[in-house]
Every structure is written in C-alpha cells, then in structure tokens.
Amino acid sequence: MDLGLQGKVAVVTGGSKGIGYATAKLFLEEGAKVAICARDKANLDKAVKELSAYGEVYAEAIDVTEEEAVYGFADRVVERFGAIDAWVNNVGSSFARKKAQYSGEEIDKHYTVNFRSAVFGCQAAFRYMKDRGGSIVNVSSLAARCATSGRASIYGPMKAAVRSLSQTFAGEYAAYGVRVNCVMPGFTDTPLVREHLDPAELAYTTSETLLNRAARPEEIAAPIVFLSSDRASFMTGTTVEASGGRSVTLNPTYSWDKKASE
Ligand SMILES: NC(=O)c1ccc[n+]([C@@H]2O[C@H](COP(=O)([O-])OP(=O)(O)OC[C@H]3O[C@@H](n4cnc5c(N)ncnc54)[C@H](OP(=O)(O)O)[C@@H]3O)[C@@H](O)[C@H]2O)c1
C-alpha cells in the first residue's frame, strides 16, 4: 500500500534510538523528509549519518521537556522543509524502580518527560498544521491499559494521560483537518528496555504475550507511520495497541503449549 508520504515532512521526537529511530527510518523509506531531535548530540549525529542513507534528515539536539526548545525546533523545521505534515511525540521514559514510594521530584520527572513533552509537541505541531491540516501521533504504552504496579507505578498513569490527551486534542483540532491518534506499544526491544529489564523479567513478560516475544522497533513504527499518513484519513482520537497480544487472555501460553504437545 502506498501511504502517500512522498515529499511530506515528518517530525519524530526522540529519533536517535529505539522506536523513534525506526519510525524516522520508515518515514524516509516512504519518501518523507524527516526531522528528529534528542538530547545527546553524539547519538543524534550517528543517527543522522545512518538515516541520511534513506533520505533528507534535519536534526537538533534539544530537550523536549523545555517549552521554547520545542517551539523553536518546529520553527526551524518549517524554515528548512517549508511545512510540517506529521508530528510524532515519541519521547518518554519509565525510570523503572522497585521502591513503593515516589518523591515529588520523581513524580515531576515522570510527568515532565512523558506528558508535558507531548503537550508541547502537539501545540508546536498545531501551530503549523492549523491552516493546512496534518497528523499527530502520541506514543503511549501498554502500561496505560495494564498497570505496572510496584515497578513503574507512575509511568502507566502518565501514559494513560498521554492517551487521554490524544483524544482531547483530537477534539480540539478536528475542524482544522488535524488528526490526533495514539499508539500503545507493548514490550519492544529498544535501548530503554535493555537498560531497565533483566533477561528473567523480559522472559516473564514475553511469556504473558500471545506472540511470545518482544516487538521489534519497526513493528511499532509501522502503525505510527500508517496513522500519520492520509491512508488513516478517517482515524482520529483513536488508540492502536501493538502489544503482541499481551494480557488479553487468561492463558497466554495455551497455543504454544498445545502446538508443542502435538
Ligand atoms: N520500549 C518499550 O518496550 C516501550 C513500550 C511501551 C512504550 N514505550 C514508549 O515508546 C517511546 C520510545 O521508547 P524507546 O524504548 O524507543 O526509548 P529509548 O530507546 O530510550 O529512546 C528514547 C529516545 O528519546 C530521546 N529522548 C529521551 N528523553 C528526551 C528528552 N527529554 N528530550 C529529547 N529527546 C529525548 C532519546 O535520546 P536522548 O536520551 O539522547 O535524549 C532517544 O532518542 C517512549 O515514549 C516509551 O515510553 C516503549
């Protein structure tokens, strides 16, 4: 299916690694021009070097929790590429920890990187989309549907807020031809997961997943890029879960056990 992204301009926050990198790459493969941002300049430069093999890339080392940095980034993307057609708010982090109590500072950290950054991203995109339409995708998490109690307890509620934000801004922007959707990934094999999960824990989470594995980043990029395209022209305010069927049945290993016993 041709997604019709040839020559379009897509912004992906946190595009230097993981899901954001895979999303930027897929946009480029579909013929879009891509702008990415991340904080670490060295990683960003490496990503730009690799991604430039697929198309035109603009990058800035910014922190998307800083309001004016996000708006300035959007301004410079438009200076460089002339417009913004798609914007993906991909930045987020779980800061996994096992203690039961969170300090105010820790709660603010979760709120800032997961929720505040998404609000700024939506608002920056809308500034440039309100006269010509466009698509915004916010990356939530399966943790918004299935609580990660006792491990990343604050992360799930923040990602639930990101999901709700997508519906709220879908309502605000609809008349301007701007769609806002949400993608809810399950466990995905990215630097974030490798940093925070030990192999035993990953084995446990995948055993609860019908497809019995973690996602590859490009399997999350696919629904993000689809929702960003005109092929999803009648989809707004919706959430697409890409979790490999995590926690959808009470006996997730049934199919695997049955097949193994045949
Ligand atoms: N991996 C999973 O299993 C999983 C599951 C569900 C949802 N998610 C969500 O999917 C999204 C991507 O996750 P991932 O696993 O791909 O993460 P990742 O591997 O840690 O990559 C995160 C990207 O965001 C950038 N970033 C982080 N904080 C930033 C900030 N304040 N300002 C600008 N850039 C920032 C990082 O670069 P710098 O560090 O250099 O800034 C990097 O490019 C997140 O929203 C995450 O919550 C992931």
Tab-separated table of C-alpha atoms and ligand atoms in Angstrom:
chain	number	residue	atom	x	y	z
A	1	MET	CA	0.000	0.000	0.000
A	2	ASP	CA	1.377	3.402	-0.957
A	3	LEU	CA	0.996	5.583	2.126
A	4	GLY	CA	1.199	8.768	0.062
A	5	LEU	CA	4.037	10.194	2.173
A	6	GLN	CA	6.316	11.055	-0.737
A	7	GLY	CA	7.633	14.616	-0.234
A	8	LYS	CA	5.749	15.088	3.066
A	9	VAL	CA	7.521	16.393	6.164
A	10	ALA	CA	7.520	14.317	9.359
A	11	VAL	CA	8.890	15.212	12.794
A	12	VAL	CA	9.835	12.442	15.229
A	13	THR	CA	10.872	13.414	18.757
A	14	GLY	CA	13.453	11.094	20.279
A	15	GLY	CA	14.505	9.872	16.850
A	16	SER	CA	18.076	8.885	17.704
A	17	LYS	CA	17.262	5.464	19.187
A	18	GLY	CA	14.680	2.735	19.550
A	19	ILE	CA	11.108	3.254	18.347
A	20	GLY	CA	11.769	6.862	17.304
A	21	TYR	CA	14.730	5.865	15.135
A	22	ALA	CA	12.730	3.064	13.482
A	23	THR	CA	9.869	5.499	12.861
A	24	ALA	CA	12.176	8.087	11.290
A	25	LYS	CA	13.672	5.380	9.061
A	26	LEU	CA	10.253	4.168	7.920
A	27	PHE	CA	9.095	7.720	7.120
A	28	LEU	CA	12.231	8.147	4.994
A	29	GLU	CA	11.673	4.824	3.240
A	30	GLU	CA	8.150	6.046	2.411
A	31	GLY	CA	9.638	9.143	0.772
A	32	ALA	CA	9.080	11.721	3.530
A	33	LYS	CA	11.612	14.300	4.709
A	34	VAL	CA	12.274	13.811	8.393
A	35	ALA	CA	13.265	15.985	11.348
A	36	ILE	CA	14.399	14.311	14.563
A	37	CYS	CA	15.555	15.526	17.946
A	38	ALA	CA	17.155	14.053	21.054
A	39	ARG	CA	19.394	15.382	23.839
A	40	ASP	CA	22.645	13.504	23.251
A	41	LYS	CA	24.391	15.171	20.294
A	42	ALA	CA	26.778	12.298	19.593
A	43	ASN	CA	23.954	9.738	19.326
A	44	LEU	CA	21.947	12.153	17.229
A	45	ASP	CA	24.836	12.725	14.813
A	46	LYS	CA	25.292	8.965	14.470
A	47	ALA	CA	21.569	8.511	13.745
A	48	VAL	CA	21.586	11.325	11.171
A	49	LYS	CA	24.552	9.774	9.425
A	50	GLU	CA	22.796	6.400	9.187
A	51	LEU	CA	19.346	7.770	8.341
A	52	SER	CA	20.672	10.079	5.624
A	53	ALA	CA	21.231	6.960	3.504
A	54	TYR	CA	17.418	6.798	3.162
A	55	GLY	CA	16.545	10.456	2.549
A	56	GLU	CA	16.706	14.038	3.792
A	57	VAL	CA	17.119	14.441	7.545
A	58	TYR	CA	17.207	17.512	9.786
A	59	ALA	CA	18.202	17.122	13.438
A	60	GLU	CA	18.525	19.227	16.573
A	61	ALA	CA	19.880	18.361	19.999
A	62	ILE	CA	17.103	19.663	22.248
A	63	ASP	CA	15.268	18.625	25.388
A	64	VAL	CA	11.565	18.310	24.562
A	65	THR	CA	10.572	18.997	28.164
A	66	GLU	CA	11.625	22.605	27.530
A	67	GLU	CA	8.723	24.527	26.021
A	68	GLU	CA	10.578	27.098	23.926
A	69	ALA	CA	13.039	24.493	22.662
A	70	VAL	CA	10.153	22.503	21.156
A	71	TYR	CA	8.537	25.563	19.538
A	72	GLY	CA	11.920	26.743	18.230
A	73	PHE	CA	12.590	23.284	16.778
A	74	ALA	CA	9.235	23.386	14.951
A	75	ASP	CA	10.054	26.857	13.582
A	76	ARG	CA	13.396	25.677	12.240
A	77	VAL	CA	11.884	22.516	10.710
A	78	VAL	CA	9.492	24.745	8.762
A	79	GLU	CA	12.346	27.091	7.765
A	80	ARG	CA	14.224	24.059	6.464
A	81	PHE	CA	11.418	21.991	4.881
A	82	GLY	CA	8.592	24.542	4.375
A	83	ALA	CA	5.872	22.723	6.340
A	84	ILE	CA	5.064	20.024	8.879
A	85	ASP	CA	2.644	17.297	7.769
A	86	ALA	CA	3.159	14.760	10.539
A	87	TRP	CA	4.448	15.024	14.109
A	88	VAL	CA	5.201	12.055	16.366
A	89	ASN	CA	5.579	12.653	20.095
A	90	ASN	CA	7.710	9.598	20.805
A	91	VAL	CA	9.827	10.763	23.770
A	92	GLY	CA	9.035	9.094	27.061
A	93	SER	CA	10.663	7.086	29.798
A	94	SER	CA	9.623	4.731	32.572
A	95	PHE	CA	12.520	5.304	35.005
A	96	ALA	CA	11.752	1.822	36.346
A	97	ARG	CA	12.258	1.305	40.053
A	98	LYS	CA	11.034	-1.143	42.629
A	99	LYS	CA	10.527	1.074	45.665
A	100	ALA	CA	6.874	1.722	46.516
A	101	GLN	CA	7.199	5.418	47.363
A	102	TYR	CA	7.789	8.278	44.941
A	103	SER	CA	9.079	11.704	45.880
A	104	GLY	CA	7.538	14.829	44.408
A	105	GLU	CA	10.694	15.297	42.352
A	106	GLU	CA	10.368	11.800	40.855
A	107	ILE	CA	6.694	12.301	40.048
A	108	ASP	CA	7.522	15.600	38.335
A	109	LYS	CA	10.221	13.838	36.299
A	110	HIS	CA	7.721	11.245	35.028
A	111	TYR	CA	5.100	13.893	34.307
A	112	THR	CA	7.559	16.168	32.533
A	113	VAL	CA	9.150	13.698	30.141
A	114	ASN	CA	6.017	11.693	29.357
A	115	PHE	CA	3.138	14.187	29.464
A	116	ARG	CA	4.410	17.775	29.351
A	117	SER	CA	6.641	16.948	26.358
A	118	ALA	CA	3.625	15.547	24.474
A	119	VAL	CA	1.540	18.675	25.178
A	120	PHE	CA	4.312	20.943	23.851
A	121	GLY	CA	4.739	18.685	20.809
A	122	CYS	CA	1.023	18.748	19.964
A	123	GLN	CA	0.891	22.507	20.380
A	124	ALA	CA	4.020	23.072	18.284
A	125	ALA	CA	2.623	20.871	15.512
A	126	PHE	CA	-0.784	22.550	15.587
A	127	ARG	CA	0.774	25.998	15.074
A	128	TYR	CA	1.898	24.831	11.636
A	129	MET	CA	-0.961	22.437	10.842
A	130	LYS	CA	-3.973	24.565	11.659
A	131	ASP	CA	-4.085	26.226	8.226
A	132	ARG	CA	-3.278	23.148	6.132
A	133	GLY	CA	-4.139	20.037	8.148
A	134	GLY	CA	-1.851	17.304	9.390
A	135	SER	CA	-1.486	14.331	11.675
A	136	ILE	CA	-0.134	13.984	15.199
A	137	VAL	CA	0.667	10.630	16.825
A	138	ASN	CA	1.426	10.320	20.530
A	139	VAL	CA	3.296	7.274	21.774
A	140	SER	CA	1.700	5.919	24.939
A	141	SER	CA	2.343	2.460	26.382
A	142	LEU	CA	0.560	-0.762	27.181
A	143	ALA	CA	1.217	0.351	30.768
A	144	ALA	CA	-1.689	2.761	30.234
A	145	ARG	CA	-4.035	-0.244	29.984
A	146	CYS	CA	-2.235	-2.804	32.161
A	147	ALA	CA	-0.907	-1.273	35.364
A	148	THR	CA	2.746	-1.957	36.181
A	149	SER	CA	2.082	-1.763	39.906
A	150	GLY	CA	5.140	-1.734	42.128
A	151	ARG	CA	7.631	-1.455	39.296
A	152	ALA	CA	6.997	1.554	37.085
A	153	SER	CA	3.918	2.636	39.030
A	154	ILE	CA	3.873	6.280	37.985
A	155	TYR	CA	4.733	5.622	34.340
A	156	GLY	CA	1.423	3.892	33.483
A	157	PRO	CA	-0.789	6.705	34.774
A	158	MET	CA	1.345	9.244	32.859
A	159	LYS	CA	0.981	7.196	29.666
A	160	ALA	CA	-2.783	6.955	30.323
A	161	ALA	CA	-2.735	10.751	30.408
A	162	VAL	CA	-0.942	10.773	27.034
A	163	ARG	CA	-3.691	8.559	25.618
A	164	SER	CA	-6.380	10.851	27.027
A	165	LEU	CA	-4.513	13.892	25.705
A	166	SER	CA	-4.689	12.397	22.204
A	167	GLN	CA	-8.482	12.216	22.427
A	168	THR	CA	-8.689	15.702	23.908
A	169	PHE	CA	-6.582	17.342	21.205
A	170	ALA	CA	-8.345	15.266	18.517
A	171	GLY	CA	-11.475	17.049	19.701
A	172	GLU	CA	-9.828	20.466	19.689
A	173	TYR	CA	-8.141	20.158	16.296
A	174	ALA	CA	-10.730	18.226	14.243
A	175	ALA	CA	-12.238	21.243	12.456
A	176	TYR	CA	-8.752	22.276	11.299
A	177	GLY	CA	-8.118	18.995	9.484
A	178	VAL	CA	-5.626	17.875	12.130
A	179	ARG	CA	-5.995	14.275	13.297
A	180	VAL	CA	-4.536	13.162	16.626
A	181	ASN	CA	-4.051	9.483	17.410
A	182	CYS	CA	-2.203	7.328	19.881
A	183	VAL	CA	-0.076	4.201	19.593
A	184	MET	CA	0.234	1.938	22.601
A	185	PRO	CA	3.305	-0.320	22.297
A	186	GLY	CA	3.909	-3.396	24.369
A	187	PHE	CA	7.426	-4.537	25.251
A	188	THR	CA	9.740	-3.515	22.467
A	189	ASP	CA	13.389	-4.412	22.112
A	190	THR	CA	14.947	-0.942	22.433
A	191	PRO	CA	17.809	0.576	24.450
A	192	LEU	CA	15.232	1.697	27.054
A	193	VAL	CA	14.107	-1.883	27.666
A	194	ARG	CA	17.597	-3.346	27.547
A	195	GLU	CA	18.712	-0.788	30.133
A	196	HIS	CA	15.865	-1.439	32.586
A	197	LEU	CA	14.865	-5.098	32.232
A	198	ASP	CA	16.910	-8.105	33.217
A	199	PRO	CA	16.571	-11.193	30.970
A	200	ALA	CA	14.434	-13.074	33.518
A	201	GLU	CA	11.928	-10.250	33.642
A	202	LEU	CA	11.828	-9.987	29.863
A	203	ALA	CA	11.200	-13.752	29.663
A	204	TYR	CA	8.294	-13.363	32.079
A	205	THR	CA	6.715	-10.504	30.150
A	206	THR	CA	7.051	-12.261	26.818
A	207	SER	CA	5.509	-15.445	28.265
A	208	GLU	CA	2.425	-13.316	29.000
A	209	THR	CA	2.333	-12.157	25.380
A	210	LEU	CA	0.400	-14.226	22.828
A	211	LEU	CA	3.151	-13.819	20.230
A	212	ASN	CA	5.690	-14.856	22.907
A	213	ARG	CA	8.311	-12.201	22.210
A	214	ALA	CA	9.053	-8.506	22.454
A	215	ALA	CA	8.303	-6.278	19.469
A	216	ARG	CA	10.983	-5.105	17.087
A	217	PRO	CA	11.047	-1.281	16.968
A	218	GLU	CA	9.947	-1.324	13.309
A	219	GLU	CA	6.778	-3.200	14.318
A	220	ILE	CA	5.782	-0.176	16.404
A	221	ALA	CA	6.955	2.279	13.745
A	222	ALA	CA	4.546	0.715	11.228
A	223	PRO	CA	1.274	1.731	12.944
A	224	ILE	CA	2.773	5.128	13.841
A	225	VAL	CA	3.628	5.873	10.211
A	226	PHE	CA	0.301	4.484	8.972
A	227	LEU	CA	-1.658	6.734	11.372
A	228	SER	CA	0.485	9.664	10.224
A	229	SER	CA	-0.465	9.076	6.604
A	230	ASP	CA	-3.564	10.046	4.624
A	231	ARG	CA	-4.392	6.330	4.454
A	232	ALA	CA	-5.659	6.813	8.012
A	233	SER	CA	-7.756	9.814	6.947
A	234	PHE	CA	-10.865	8.687	8.870
A	235	MET	CA	-8.976	7.836	12.068
A	236	THR	CA	-8.709	10.390	14.828
A	237	GLY	CA	-8.883	10.239	18.613
A	238	THR	CA	-8.162	6.541	18.489
A	239	THR	CA	-5.567	4.285	20.084
A	240	VAL	CA	-3.847	1.461	18.254
A	241	GLU	CA	-2.390	-1.156	20.557
A	242	ALA	CA	0.646	-3.032	19.242
A	243	SER	CA	1.419	-5.362	22.115
A	244	GLY	CA	1.624	-8.794	20.504
A	245	GLY	CA	-1.483	-9.694	22.467
A	246	ARG	CA	-0.116	-9.042	25.966
A	247	SER	CA	-2.582	-9.708	28.789
A	248	VAL	CA	-5.558	-10.310	26.519
A	249	THR	CA	-6.206	-13.909	27.597
A	250	LEU	CA	-6.010	-15.626	30.962
A	251	ASN	CA	-3.994	-18.473	29.435
A	252	PRO	CA	-1.495	-16.747	27.134
A	253	THR	CA	0.742	-19.825	26.665
A	254	TYR	CA	-2.131	-22.118	25.621
A	255	SER	CA	-1.475	-22.007	21.879
A	256	TRP	CA	2.292	-22.548	22.323
A	257	ASP	CA	1.814	-25.403	24.804
A	258	LYS	CA	-0.752	-27.082	22.540
A	259	LYS	CA	1.467	-26.832	19.473
A	260	ALA	CA	4.494	-28.153	21.411
A	261	SER	CA	2.493	-31.214	22.534
A	262	GLU	CA	1.320	-32.127	19.003
B	1	LIG	N1	10.487	0.058	24.594
B	1	LIG	C1	9.327	-0.337	25.079
B	1	LIG	O1	9.144	-1.510	25.488
B	1	LIG	C2	8.180	0.625	25.159
B	1	LIG	C3	6.909	0.102	25.496
B	1	LIG	C4	5.833	0.969	25.563
B	1	LIG	C5	6.013	2.309	25.302
B	1	LIG	N2	7.249	2.799	25.005
B	1	LIG	C6	7.367	4.223	24.731
B	1	LIG	O2	7.897	4.391	23.435
B	1	LIG	C7	8.673	5.596	23.396
B	1	LIG	C8	10.080	5.295	22.877
B	1	LIG	O3	10.667	4.336	23.736
B	1	LIG	P1	12.055	3.632	23.388
B	1	LIG	O4	12.034	2.330	24.093
B	1	LIG	O5	12.315	3.686	21.928
B	1	LIG	O6	13.044	4.620	24.170
B	1	LIG	P2	14.663	4.807	24.042
B	1	LIG	O7	15.254	3.610	23.381
B	1	LIG	O8	15.129	5.179	25.400
B	1	LIG	O9	14.781	6.074	23.082
B	1	LIG	C9	14.258	7.298	23.545
B	1	LIG	C10	14.583	8.395	22.571
B	1	LIG	O10	14.074	9.637	23.087
B	1	LIG	C11	15.163	10.553	23.308
B	1	LIG	N3	14.834	11.356	24.485
B	1	LIG	C12	14.615	10.904	25.747
B	1	LIG	N4	14.322	11.941	26.564
B	1	LIG	C13	14.356	13.062	25.787
B	1	LIG	C14	14.140	14.437	26.048
B	1	LIG	N5	13.826	14.879	27.269
B	1	LIG	N6	14.259	15.319	25.018
B	1	LIG	C15	14.584	14.886	23.765
B	1	LIG	N7	14.788	13.600	23.465
B	1	LIG	C16	14.681	12.693	24.475
B	1	LIG	C17	16.384	9.654	23.459
B	1	LIG	O11	17.612	10.317	23.161
B	1	LIG	P3	18.433	11.096	24.333
B	1	LIG	O12	18.475	10.194	25.522
B	1	LIG	O13	19.766	11.361	23.707
B	1	LIG	O14	17.687	12.347	24.592
B	1	LIG	C18	16.080	8.607	22.391
B	1	LIG	O15	16.311	9.120	21.097
B	1	LIG	C19	8.634	6.169	24.808
B	1	LIG	O16	7.600	7.117	24.899
B	1	LIG	C20	8.310	4.961	25.664
B	1	LIG	O17	7.697	5.323	26.870
B	1	LIG	C21	8.335	1.979	24.917
